[in-house]
mmCIF file of C-alpha atoms and ligand atoms in Angstrom:
data_model
loop_
_atom_site.group_PDB
_atom_site.id
_atom_site.type_symbol
_atom_site.label_atom_id
_atom_site.label_comp_id
_atom_site.label_asym_id
_atom_site.label_seq_id
_atom_site.Cartn_x
_atom_site.Cartn_y
_atom_site.Cartn_z
ATOM 1 C CA MET B 951 -15.978 -221.315 152.661
ATOM 2 C CA ALA B 952 -19.081 -219.497 151.368
ATOM 3 C CA PRO B 953 -19.110 -219.423 147.548
ATOM 4 C CA SER B 954 -19.312 -215.603 147.396
ATOM 5 C CA LEU B 955 -16.352 -215.197 149.773
ATOM 6 C CA ASN B 956 -14.420 -217.740 147.755
ATOM 7 C CA ALA B 957 -15.171 -215.904 144.506
ATOM 8 C CA ALA B 958 -14.147 -212.571 146.068
ATOM 9 C CA LEU B 959 -10.859 -214.050 147.334
ATOM 10 C CA ARG B 960 -10.227 -215.543 143.928
ATOM 11 C CA ARG B 961 -10.569 -212.128 142.313
ATOM 12 C CA VAL B 962 -8.309 -210.525 144.917
ATOM 13 C CA ILE B 963 -5.583 -213.158 144.371
ATOM 14 C CA LEU B 964 -5.712 -212.824 140.582
ATOM 15 C CA ALA B 965 -5.635 -209.012 140.806
ATOM 16 C CA ALA B 966 -2.800 -208.995 143.407
ATOM 17 C CA ALA B 967 -0.798 -211.360 141.211
ATOM 18 C CA ASP B 968 -0.040 -208.400 138.930
ATOM 19 C CA SER B 969 1.716 -206.476 141.697
ATOM 20 C CA ARG B 970 5.415 -206.223 140.862
ATOM 21 C CA ARG B 971 6.483 -206.491 144.514
ATOM 22 C CA ILE B 972 4.478 -209.651 145.123
ATOM 23 C CA ARG B 973 5.730 -211.133 141.857
ATOM 24 C CA ARG B 974 9.371 -210.372 142.720
ATOM 25 C CA PHE B 975 9.091 -211.844 146.201
ATOM 26 C CA VAL B 976 7.245 -215.008 145.207
ATOM 27 C CA ALA B 977 9.382 -215.557 142.114
ATOM 28 C CA SER B 978 12.578 -215.512 144.144
ATOM 29 C CA HIS B 979 11.397 -217.635 147.104
ATOM 30 C CA GLY B 980 8.326 -219.475 145.855
ATOM 31 C CA LEU B 981 9.694 -222.851 144.802
ATOM 32 C CA ARG B 982 11.230 -223.324 148.233
ATOM 33 C CA LEU B 983 8.083 -221.966 149.895
ATOM 34 C CA GLY B 984 5.735 -224.527 148.449
ATOM 35 C CA ALA B 985 5.247 -223.851 144.729
ATOM 36 C CA GLY B 986 7.085 -227.175 144.269
ATOM 37 C CA ARG B 987 3.834 -228.849 145.207
ATOM 38 C CA PHE B 988 2.358 -227.720 141.870
ATOM 39 C CA VAL B 989 5.434 -227.516 139.617
ATOM 40 C CA ALA B 990 7.833 -230.372 138.764
ATOM 41 C CA GLY B 991 10.906 -228.141 139.034
ATOM 42 C CA GLU B 992 12.790 -225.607 136.959
ATOM 43 C CA THR B 993 14.612 -227.877 134.462
ATOM 44 C CA LEU B 994 13.636 -230.517 131.906
ATOM 45 C CA ASP B 995 15.614 -233.100 133.895
ATOM 46 C CA ASP B 996 13.496 -232.270 136.971
ATOM 47 C CA ALA B 997 10.348 -232.778 134.895
ATOM 48 C CA ILE B 998 11.540 -236.066 133.386
ATOM 49 C CA ARG B 999 12.177 -237.464 136.868
ATOM 50 C CA VAL B 1000 8.663 -236.563 138.012
ATOM 51 C CA LEU B 1001 7.033 -237.858 134.801
ATOM 52 C CA ARG B 1002 8.859 -241.186 135.209
ATOM 53 C CA ARG B 1003 7.641 -241.474 138.801
ATOM 54 C CA LEU B 1004 4.058 -240.720 137.725
ATOM 55 C CA ASN B 1005 4.239 -243.355 134.969
ATOM 56 C CA ASP B 1006 5.598 -245.875 137.473
ATOM 57 C CA GLN B 1007 2.544 -245.153 139.649
ATOM 58 C CA GLY B 1008 0.194 -245.882 136.729
ATOM 59 C CA PHE B 1009 -0.530 -242.317 135.566
ATOM 60 C CA ARG B 1010 -0.275 -240.853 132.111
ATOM 61 C CA ALA B 1011 1.208 -237.361 132.189
ATOM 62 C CA ASN B 1012 1.811 -234.252 130.201
ATOM 63 C CA THR B 1013 4.293 -231.461 130.624
ATOM 64 C CA THR B 1014 4.430 -227.779 129.815
ATOM 65 C CA LEU B 1015 7.420 -225.475 129.734
ATOM 66 C CA LEU B 1016 5.932 -222.672 131.832
ATOM 67 C CA GLY B 1017 5.909 -219.242 130.252
ATOM 68 C CA GLU B 1018 3.245 -217.230 128.468
ATOM 69 C CA GLY B 1019 3.597 -214.045 126.452
ATOM 70 C CA VAL B 1020 6.823 -213.714 124.484
ATOM 71 C CA ALA B 1021 7.622 -210.378 122.853
ATOM 72 C CA THR B 1022 9.757 -211.183 119.792
ATOM 73 C CA GLU B 1023 10.024 -213.683 116.967
ATOM 74 C CA GLY B 1024 13.455 -214.673 118.309
ATOM 75 C CA GLU B 1025 12.075 -215.497 121.773
ATOM 76 C CA ALA B 1026 9.285 -217.571 120.230
ATOM 77 C CA ALA B 1027 11.871 -219.454 118.127
ATOM 78 C CA GLY B 1028 13.759 -220.203 121.339
ATOM 79 C CA VAL B 1029 10.588 -221.675 122.869
ATOM 80 C CA VAL B 1030 10.039 -223.859 119.769
ATOM 81 C CA ALA B 1031 13.595 -225.198 120.080
ATOM 82 C CA ARG B 1032 13.069 -225.997 123.750
ATOM 83 C CA TYR B 1033 9.813 -227.804 123.004
ATOM 84 C CA GLU B 1034 11.556 -229.849 120.303
ATOM 85 C CA GLU B 1035 13.978 -230.926 123.004
ATOM 86 C CA VAL B 1036 11.047 -231.834 125.291
ATOM 87 C CA VAL B 1037 9.397 -233.933 122.555
ATOM 88 C CA ARG B 1038 12.720 -235.658 121.783
ATOM 89 C CA ARG B 1039 13.294 -236.511 125.456
ATOM 90 C CA LEU B 1040 9.736 -237.817 126.001
ATOM 91 C CA ALA B 1041 10.186 -240.129 123.002
ATOM 92 C CA GLU B 1042 13.728 -241.245 123.910
ATOM 93 C CA GLU B 1043 12.746 -241.955 127.497
ATOM 94 C CA ARG B 1044 9.624 -243.820 126.276
ATOM 95 C CA LEU B 1045 7.465 -241.927 128.724
ATOM 96 C CA GLN B 1046 3.656 -242.145 128.602
ATOM 97 C CA ALA B 1047 3.567 -238.375 128.409
ATOM 98 C CA ASN B 1048 2.789 -235.646 125.930
ATOM 99 C CA VAL B 1049 3.217 -231.897 125.602
ATOM 100 C CA ALA B 1050 0.668 -229.193 126.441
ATOM 101 C CA LEU B 1051 1.631 -225.690 125.313
ATOM 102 C CA LYS B 1052 0.261 -222.175 125.101
ATOM 103 C CA LEU B 1053 0.113 -220.305 121.793
ATOM 104 C CA THR B 1054 1.062 -216.992 123.447
ATOM 105 C CA HIS B 1055 4.360 -218.715 124.267
ATOM 106 C CA LEU B 1056 4.837 -219.224 120.517
ATOM 107 C CA GLY B 1057 4.096 -215.606 119.529
ATOM 108 C CA LEU B 1058 0.274 -215.415 119.349
ATOM 109 C CA VAL B 1059 0.079 -212.036 121.092
ATOM 110 C CA PHE B 1060 1.856 -210.200 118.286
ATOM 111 C CA ASP B 1061 1.563 -212.452 115.209
ATOM 112 C CA GLU B 1062 -1.049 -215.177 114.661
ATOM 113 C CA GLU B 1063 0.663 -216.368 111.487
ATOM 114 C CA LEU B 1064 3.933 -216.825 113.363
ATOM 115 C CA ALA B 1065 2.161 -218.752 116.146
ATOM 116 C CA TYR B 1066 0.580 -220.995 113.502
ATOM 117 C CA ALA B 1067 3.918 -221.632 111.789
ATOM 118 C CA ASN B 1068 5.580 -222.391 115.135
ATOM 119 C CA VAL B 1069 2.930 -224.774 116.382
ATOM 120 C CA GLU B 1070 2.660 -226.460 112.966
ATOM 121 C CA ARG B 1071 6.379 -227.102 113.046
ATOM 122 C CA LEU B 1072 6.128 -228.607 116.541
ATOM 123 C CA VAL B 1073 3.107 -230.747 115.705
ATOM 124 C CA ALA B 1074 4.884 -232.121 112.593
ATOM 125 C CA PHE B 1075 8.041 -232.752 114.629
ATOM 126 C CA ALA B 1076 5.980 -234.521 117.321
ATOM 127 C CA ALA B 1077 4.236 -236.684 114.695
ATOM 128 C CA GLY B 1078 7.664 -237.877 113.519
ATOM 129 C CA ALA B 1079 8.465 -238.921 117.095
ATOM 130 C CA GLY B 1080 5.036 -240.553 117.667
ATOM 131 C CA GLU B 1081 4.065 -237.818 120.123
ATOM 132 C CA PHE B 1082 0.929 -235.723 120.724
ATOM 133 C CA ILE B 1083 0.598 -231.976 121.367
ATOM 134 C CA ARG B 1084 -2.252 -230.284 123.222
ATOM 135 C CA ILE B 1085 -2.846 -226.557 122.820
ATOM 136 C CA ASP B 1086 -4.018 -225.097 126.152
ATOM 137 C CA MET B 1087 -6.735 -222.443 126.165
ATOM 138 C CA GLU B 1088 -5.877 -219.006 127.561
ATOM 139 C CA GLU B 1089 -7.932 -215.884 128.303
ATOM 140 C CA SER B 1090 -11.020 -215.082 126.233
ATOM 141 C CA ALA B 1091 -9.197 -212.775 123.780
ATOM 142 C CA ARG B 1092 -7.175 -215.829 122.647
ATOM 143 C CA VAL B 1093 -10.095 -218.178 122.047
ATOM 144 C CA ASP B 1094 -10.849 -217.194 118.430
ATOM 145 C CA PRO B 1095 -7.240 -217.355 117.218
ATOM 146 C CA THR B 1096 -6.596 -220.581 119.138
ATOM 147 C CA LEU B 1097 -9.610 -222.326 117.617
ATOM 148 C CA ARG B 1098 -8.732 -220.948 114.154
ATOM 149 C CA ILE B 1099 -5.252 -222.384 114.493
ATOM 150 C CA TYR B 1100 -6.581 -225.728 115.727
ATOM 151 C CA ARG B 1101 -8.933 -225.903 112.730
ATOM 152 C CA ARG B 1102 -6.115 -225.068 110.305
ATOM 153 C CA LEU B 1103 -3.884 -227.751 111.794
ATOM 154 C CA ARG B 1104 -6.593 -230.388 111.459
ATOM 155 C CA GLU B 1105 -7.495 -229.279 107.939
ATOM 156 C CA ALA B 1106 -3.795 -229.526 107.032
ATOM 157 C CA GLY B 1107 -4.001 -233.211 108.012
ATOM 158 C CA HIS B 1108 -2.463 -233.170 111.515
ATOM 159 C CA ASP B 1109 -4.185 -235.663 113.836
ATOM 160 C CA ASN B 1110 -1.733 -235.638 116.738
ATOM 161 C CA VAL B 1111 -3.058 -232.368 118.116
ATOM 162 C CA GLY B 1112 -5.877 -231.366 120.448
ATOM 163 C CA THR B 1113 -7.054 -228.256 122.225
ATOM 164 C CA VAL B 1114 -9.237 -227.149 125.147
ATOM 165 C CA LEU B 1115 -12.769 -225.817 125.688
ATOM 166 C CA GLN B 1116 -13.775 -223.826 128.800
ATOM 167 C CA SER B 1117 -17.262 -224.341 130.246
ATOM 168 C CA TYR B 1118 -17.382 -220.852 131.861
ATOM 169 C CA LEU B 1119 -17.643 -219.163 128.432
ATOM 170 C CA TYR B 1120 -21.146 -218.665 127.019
ATOM 171 C CA ARG B 1121 -19.779 -219.257 123.519
ATOM 172 C CA THR B 1122 -18.414 -222.751 124.139
ATOM 173 C CA PRO B 1123 -21.449 -224.853 123.081
ATOM 174 C CA ASP B 1124 -21.387 -223.059 119.687
ATOM 175 C CA ASP B 1125 -17.625 -223.564 119.360
ATOM 176 C CA LEU B 1126 -18.090 -227.245 120.089
ATOM 177 C CA GLU B 1127 -20.804 -227.644 117.462
ATOM 178 C CA SER B 1128 -18.778 -225.873 114.811
ATOM 179 C CA LEU B 1129 -15.697 -228.044 115.466
ATOM 180 C CA LEU B 1130 -17.421 -231.429 115.898
ATOM 181 C CA PRO B 1131 -17.237 -232.241 112.168
ATOM 182 C CA LEU B 1132 -13.427 -232.405 112.600
ATOM 183 C CA ARG B 1133 -13.840 -235.281 115.118
ATOM 184 C CA PRO B 1134 -11.776 -233.207 117.535
ATOM 185 C CA ASN B 1135 -9.642 -234.180 120.487
ATOM 186 C CA PHE B 1136 -10.722 -231.822 123.258
ATOM 187 C CA ARG B 1137 -9.917 -231.334 126.897
ATOM 188 C CA LEU B 1138 -12.868 -229.858 128.792
ATOM 189 C CA VAL B 1139 -12.082 -227.490 131.698
ATOM 190 C CA LYS B 1140 -14.104 -225.006 133.731
ATOM 191 C CA GLY B 1141 -11.738 -222.098 132.914
ATOM 192 C CA ALA B 1142 -9.012 -220.446 134.989
ATOM 193 C CA TYR B 1143 -8.956 -216.758 133.954
ATOM 194 C CA LEU B 1144 -10.731 -213.714 135.326
ATOM 195 C CA GLU B 1145 -13.447 -213.029 132.722
ATOM 196 C CA PRO B 1146 -16.222 -210.390 132.720
ATOM 197 C CA PRO B 1147 -19.867 -211.472 133.190
ATOM 198 C CA ASP B 1148 -20.812 -210.552 129.616
ATOM 199 C CA ILE B 1149 -18.447 -213.309 128.400
ATOM 200 C CA ALA B 1150 -18.425 -215.946 131.154
ATOM 201 C CA TYR B 1151 -20.795 -217.261 133.830
ATOM 202 C CA PRO B 1152 -20.023 -215.414 137.064
ATOM 203 C CA ASP B 1153 -21.654 -218.142 139.224
ATOM 204 C CA LYS B 1154 -19.854 -221.380 139.861
ATOM 205 C CA ALA B 1155 -23.109 -223.376 139.814
ATOM 206 C CA ASP B 1156 -23.720 -222.250 136.211
ATOM 207 C CA VAL B 1157 -20.147 -223.119 135.201
ATOM 208 C CA ASP B 1158 -20.630 -226.603 136.672
ATOM 209 C CA ARG B 1159 -23.984 -227.060 134.921
ATOM 210 C CA ALA B 1160 -22.457 -225.962 131.620
ATOM 211 C CA TYR B 1161 -19.605 -228.423 132.161
ATOM 212 C CA ALA B 1162 -22.041 -231.319 132.689
ATOM 213 C CA ALA B 1163 -24.021 -230.390 129.553
ATOM 214 C CA LEU B 1164 -20.848 -230.167 127.452
ATOM 215 C CA LEU B 1165 -19.684 -233.550 128.753
ATOM 216 C CA GLU B 1166 -22.941 -235.082 127.634
ATOM 217 C CA ARG B 1167 -22.355 -233.851 124.088
ATOM 218 C CA MET B 1168 -18.598 -234.422 123.916
ATOM 219 C CA LEU B 1169 -18.242 -237.955 125.226
ATOM 220 C CA GLY B 1170 -18.631 -240.079 122.177
ATOM 221 C CA GLU B 1171 -19.025 -237.260 119.631
ATOM 222 C CA CYS B 1172 -15.406 -236.157 119.969
ATOM 223 C CA ALA B 1173 -12.666 -238.531 118.846
ATOM 224 C CA PHE B 1174 -11.201 -238.122 122.324
ATOM 225 C CA THR B 1175 -12.410 -236.293 125.425
ATOM 226 C CA ALA B 1176 -10.101 -235.368 128.278
ATOM 227 C CA VAL B 1177 -12.250 -234.643 131.317
ATOM 228 C CA ALA B 1178 -10.051 -232.195 133.209
ATOM 229 C CA THR B 1179 -11.447 -231.412 136.628
ATOM 230 C CA HIS B 1180 -10.987 -232.235 140.317
ATOM 231 C CA ASP B 1181 -14.733 -232.013 140.874
ATOM 232 C CA GLU B 1182 -15.807 -235.458 142.064
ATOM 233 C CA ARG B 1183 -19.421 -235.005 141.034
ATOM 234 C CA LEU B 1184 -18.421 -234.225 137.439
ATOM 235 C CA ILE B 1185 -15.849 -237.025 137.414
ATOM 236 C CA ARG B 1186 -18.592 -239.467 138.515
ATOM 237 C CA ARG B 1187 -20.879 -238.141 135.778
ATOM 238 C CA ALA B 1188 -18.162 -238.544 133.127
ATOM 239 C CA ILE B 1189 -17.496 -242.122 134.212
ATOM 240 C CA GLU B 1190 -21.241 -242.954 134.141
ATOM 241 C CA LEU B 1191 -21.623 -241.503 130.642
ATOM 242 C CA ALA B 1192 -18.487 -243.192 129.320
ATOM 243 C CA GLU B 1193 -19.550 -246.546 130.735
ATOM 244 C CA ALA B 1194 -23.092 -246.226 129.396
ATOM 245 C CA ARG B 1195 -21.667 -245.443 125.964
ATOM 246 C CA GLY B 1196 -18.999 -248.148 126.069
ATOM 247 C CA LEU B 1197 -16.096 -245.696 125.785
ATOM 248 C CA GLY B 1198 -12.742 -247.057 126.900
ATOM 249 C CA SER B 1199 -9.494 -245.305 127.703
ATOM 250 C CA GLU B 1200 -8.752 -244.848 123.998
ATOM 251 C CA ARG B 1201 -11.738 -242.456 123.819
ATOM 252 C CA PHE B 1202 -11.623 -240.613 127.136
ATOM 253 C CA GLU B 1203 -9.446 -239.954 130.135
ATOM 254 C CA LEU B 1204 -9.572 -238.018 133.377
ATOM 255 C CA GLN B 1205 -7.034 -235.245 133.796
ATOM 256 C CA MET B 1206 -5.893 -233.458 136.940
ATOM 257 C CA LEU B 1207 -3.143 -231.089 137.932
ATOM 258 C CA TYR B 1208 0.081 -232.150 139.596
ATOM 259 C CA GLY B 1209 -0.272 -231.561 143.344
ATOM 260 C CA VAL B 1210 -4.053 -231.177 143.328
ATOM 261 C CA ARG B 1211 -6.091 -233.946 145.011
ATOM 262 C CA PRO B 1212 -3.356 -236.593 144.692
ATOM 263 C CA GLN B 1213 -5.385 -239.093 146.732
ATOM 264 C CA LEU B 1214 -8.326 -238.844 144.340
ATOM 265 C CA GLN B 1215 -5.915 -239.301 141.406
ATOM 266 C CA ALA B 1216 -4.478 -242.464 142.978
ATOM 267 C CA ASP B 1217 -7.945 -243.872 143.791
ATOM 268 C CA LEU B 1218 -9.084 -243.442 140.185
ATOM 269 C CA VAL B 1219 -5.996 -245.187 138.829
ATOM 270 C CA ARG B 1220 -6.541 -248.027 141.295
ATOM 271 C CA ARG B 1221 -10.094 -248.365 139.970
ATOM 272 C CA GLY B 1222 -8.665 -248.802 136.464
ATOM 273 C CA TYR B 1223 -9.403 -245.415 134.856
ATOM 274 C CA GLY B 1224 -6.980 -243.590 132.589
ATOM 275 C CA VAL B 1225 -5.726 -240.593 134.567
ATOM 276 C CA LEU B 1226 -3.349 -237.996 133.166
ATOM 277 C CA VAL B 1227 -1.490 -235.715 135.566
ATOM 278 C CA ALA B 1228 -0.593 -232.329 134.054
ATOM 279 C CA THR B 1229 2.923 -231.627 135.300
ATOM 280 C CA PRO B 1230 4.464 -228.315 134.272
ATOM 281 C CA TYR B 1231 8.050 -227.209 134.818
ATOM 282 C CA GLY B 1232 10.297 -224.242 134.117
ATOM 283 C CA PRO B 1233 11.600 -221.081 135.740
ATOM 284 C CA ASP B 1234 8.575 -218.950 134.739
ATOM 285 C CA TRP B 1235 6.059 -220.636 137.030
ATOM 286 C CA TYR B 1236 4.663 -217.523 138.738
ATOM 287 C CA PRO B 1237 1.384 -216.927 136.757
ATOM 288 C CA TYR B 1238 0.654 -220.659 136.841
ATOM 289 C CA LEU B 1239 1.040 -220.748 140.616
ATOM 290 C CA MET B 1240 -1.218 -217.705 141.023
ATOM 291 C CA ARG B 1241 -4.009 -219.392 139.043
ATOM 292 C CA ARG B 1242 -3.710 -222.478 141.280
ATOM 293 C CA LEU B 1243 -3.866 -220.363 144.440
ATOM 294 C CA ALA B 1244 -6.873 -218.461 143.122
ATOM 295 C CA GLU B 1245 -8.750 -221.682 142.316
ATOM 296 C CA ARG B 1246 -8.662 -222.652 145.948
ATOM 297 C CA PRO B 1247 -7.873 -219.855 148.373
ATOM 298 C CA ALA B 1248 -7.097 -222.556 151.007
ATOM 299 C CA ASN B 1249 -3.918 -223.144 148.963
ATOM 300 C CA LEU B 1250 -2.887 -219.648 149.903
ATOM 301 C CA LEU B 1251 -2.919 -220.703 153.568
ATOM 302 C CA PHE B 1252 -0.727 -223.684 152.700
ATOM 303 C CA PHE B 1253 1.644 -221.324 150.913
ATOM 304 C CA LEU B 1254 1.681 -218.767 153.755
ATOM 305 C CA ARG B 1255 2.220 -221.529 156.338
ATOM 306 C CA SER B 1256 5.374 -222.633 154.473
ATOM 307 C CA LEU B 1257 6.519 -219.025 154.720
ATOM 308 C CA VAL B 1258 5.963 -218.861 158.484
ATOM 309 C CA ARG B 1259 7.616 -222.245 159.101
ATOM 310 C CA ARG B 1260 10.899 -221.119 157.516
HETATM 311 P P1 FDA R 504 -13.457 -226.667 141.107
HETATM 312 O O1 FDA R 504 -12.670 -225.404 141.081
HETATM 313 O O2 FDA R 504 -14.916 -226.601 141.312
HETATM 314 O O3 FDA R 504 -12.802 -227.622 142.163
HETATM 315 C C1 FDA R 504 -13.358 -228.854 142.560
HETATM 316 C C2 FDA R 504 -12.605 -229.326 143.791
HETATM 317 O O4 FDA R 504 -11.263 -229.642 143.418
HETATM 318 C C3 FDA R 504 -12.441 -228.215 144.844
HETATM 319 O O5 FDA R 504 -13.495 -228.228 145.755
HETATM 320 C C4 FDA R 504 -11.132 -228.572 145.488
HETATM 321 O O6 FDA R 504 -11.333 -229.593 146.427
HETATM 322 C C5 FDA R 504 -10.337 -229.155 144.355
HETATM 323 N N1 FDA R 504 -9.448 -228.155 143.705
HETATM 324 C C6 FDA R 504 -9.668 -227.497 142.549
HETATM 325 N N2 FDA R 504 -8.623 -226.705 142.239
HETATM 326 C C7 FDA R 504 -7.739 -226.859 143.223
HETATM 327 C C8 FDA R 504 -6.458 -226.323 143.477
HETATM 328 N N3 FDA R 504 -5.875 -225.451 142.663
HETATM 329 N N4 FDA R 504 -5.822 -226.725 144.607
HETATM 330 C C9 FDA R 504 -6.381 -227.619 145.454
HETATM 331 N N5 FDA R 504 -7.596 -228.166 145.253
HETATM 332 C C10 FDA R 504 -8.264 -227.794 144.160
HETATM 333 N N6 FDA R 504 -7.926 -223.799 132.491
HETATM 334 C C11 FDA R 504 -7.911 -223.033 131.384
HETATM 335 O O7 FDA R 504 -8.506 -221.957 131.371
HETATM 336 N N7 FDA R 504 -7.219 -223.441 130.266
HETATM 337 C C12 FDA R 504 -6.576 -224.645 130.210
HETATM 338 O O8 FDA R 504 -5.985 -224.991 129.189
HETATM 339 C C13 FDA R 504 -6.596 -225.458 131.381
HETATM 340 N N8 FDA R 504 -5.970 -226.663 131.408
HETATM 341 C C14 FDA R 504 -6.153 -227.514 132.473
HETATM 342 C C15 FDA R 504 -5.651 -228.819 132.433
HETATM 343 C C16 FDA R 504 -5.926 -229.700 133.451
HETATM 344 C C17 FDA R 504 -5.401 -231.105 133.381
HETATM 345 C C18 FDA R 504 -6.731 -229.272 134.562
HETATM 346 C C19 FDA R 504 -7.099 -230.237 135.655
HETATM 347 C C20 FDA R 504 -7.189 -227.992 134.617
HETATM 348 C C21 FDA R 504 -6.895 -227.089 133.589
HETATM 349 N N9 FDA R 504 -7.360 -225.784 133.649
HETATM 350 C C22 FDA R 504 -7.293 -224.998 132.513
HETATM 351 C C23 FDA R 504 -7.855 -225.211 134.933
HETATM 352 C C24 FDA R 504 -9.367 -225.303 135.048
HETATM 353 O O9 FDA R 504 -9.959 -224.366 134.185
HETATM 354 C C25 FDA R 504 -9.820 -225.000 136.492
HETATM 355 O O10 FDA R 504 -9.417 -223.704 136.835
HETATM 356 C C26 FDA R 504 -9.274 -225.958 137.526
HETATM 357 O O11 FDA R 504 -9.268 -227.275 137.043
HETATM 358 C C27 FDA R 504 -10.128 -225.915 138.819
HETATM 359 O O12 FDA R 504 -11.432 -226.308 138.537
HETATM 360 P P2 FDA R 504 -12.050 -227.759 138.848
HETATM 361 O O13 FDA R 504 -12.619 -228.274 137.561
HETATM 362 O O14 FDA R 504 -11.036 -228.640 139.444
HETATM 363 O O15 FDA R 504 -13.285 -227.486 139.754
#
């Protein structure tokens, strides 16, 4: 599909995702209609089964309890308790899997201090269980508070925590430079939100170029770099750089999303690379699914076909 048509469709899907009628319909039928390709299920037991299968196939994995903005301190406390249960289960089941979470799910939208306290509690709890927590990156308004919180966690002595940088943002090279002294653990992504052109590159070719330049700087300078993309050209570049610099799987890994390019994931594992499959679960999977559909409008056809076949 032509890049401009693809970009236009992407915007339409992300804008339509806010429609209440579409949300209601997809939320009540979506898992059966094909969202299950991208989401491990609605319960922690569903997720554990999928994570075990991925580990058996040679993948590392992470999981996320899907959900984003919460509106009260009580709701955020409920999310913390559920994540403690996730961490406990991952450790008990001895899975090669960690947690990736969103700070808006811990209260960031209404209280940064509360989000810090909640994530600090989870990171400390995870350290006790020998587990790692990654803080996902959300829309551009959340970047400053997320990076502030990451810095505070590291300065408070927590090493079992990482976060994410997005190559579509013009600011990212500066963010990287200012955080490098912490020897950070970063995942690099292109960026999944609808951002205005004064903040983010509107053209995909520029986003890809920025990604390659960031990789060059991150691999080796960061304590750990998670190269999160399904873009084969960038994956090849990351592997070349890592090999030239003698970086093994303790310093970098490839990351992809559950259900996206599974054949490529399997090929990379067969070739001996560390590959993590990000495998979310939970009843609130709607916004996550919409971002996946928008990334590749062909997924929308897959989704609509499931609807017609019923
Ligand atoms: P690109 O979109 O150029 O796709 C390259 C190729 O991969 C496509 O041609 C297609 O073949 C395939 N592909 C990509 N997406 C697909 C899809 N949904 N379905 C089917 N095929 C697809 N974003 C963010 O803003 N904050 C975050 O914290 C994260 N976290 C995160 C973790 C992990 C492990 C991954 C892989 C991605 C994220 N993302 C993210 C999402 C990221 O920003 C980006 O939107 C997607 O990875 C899609 O971009 P690609 O890098 O894959 O390249």
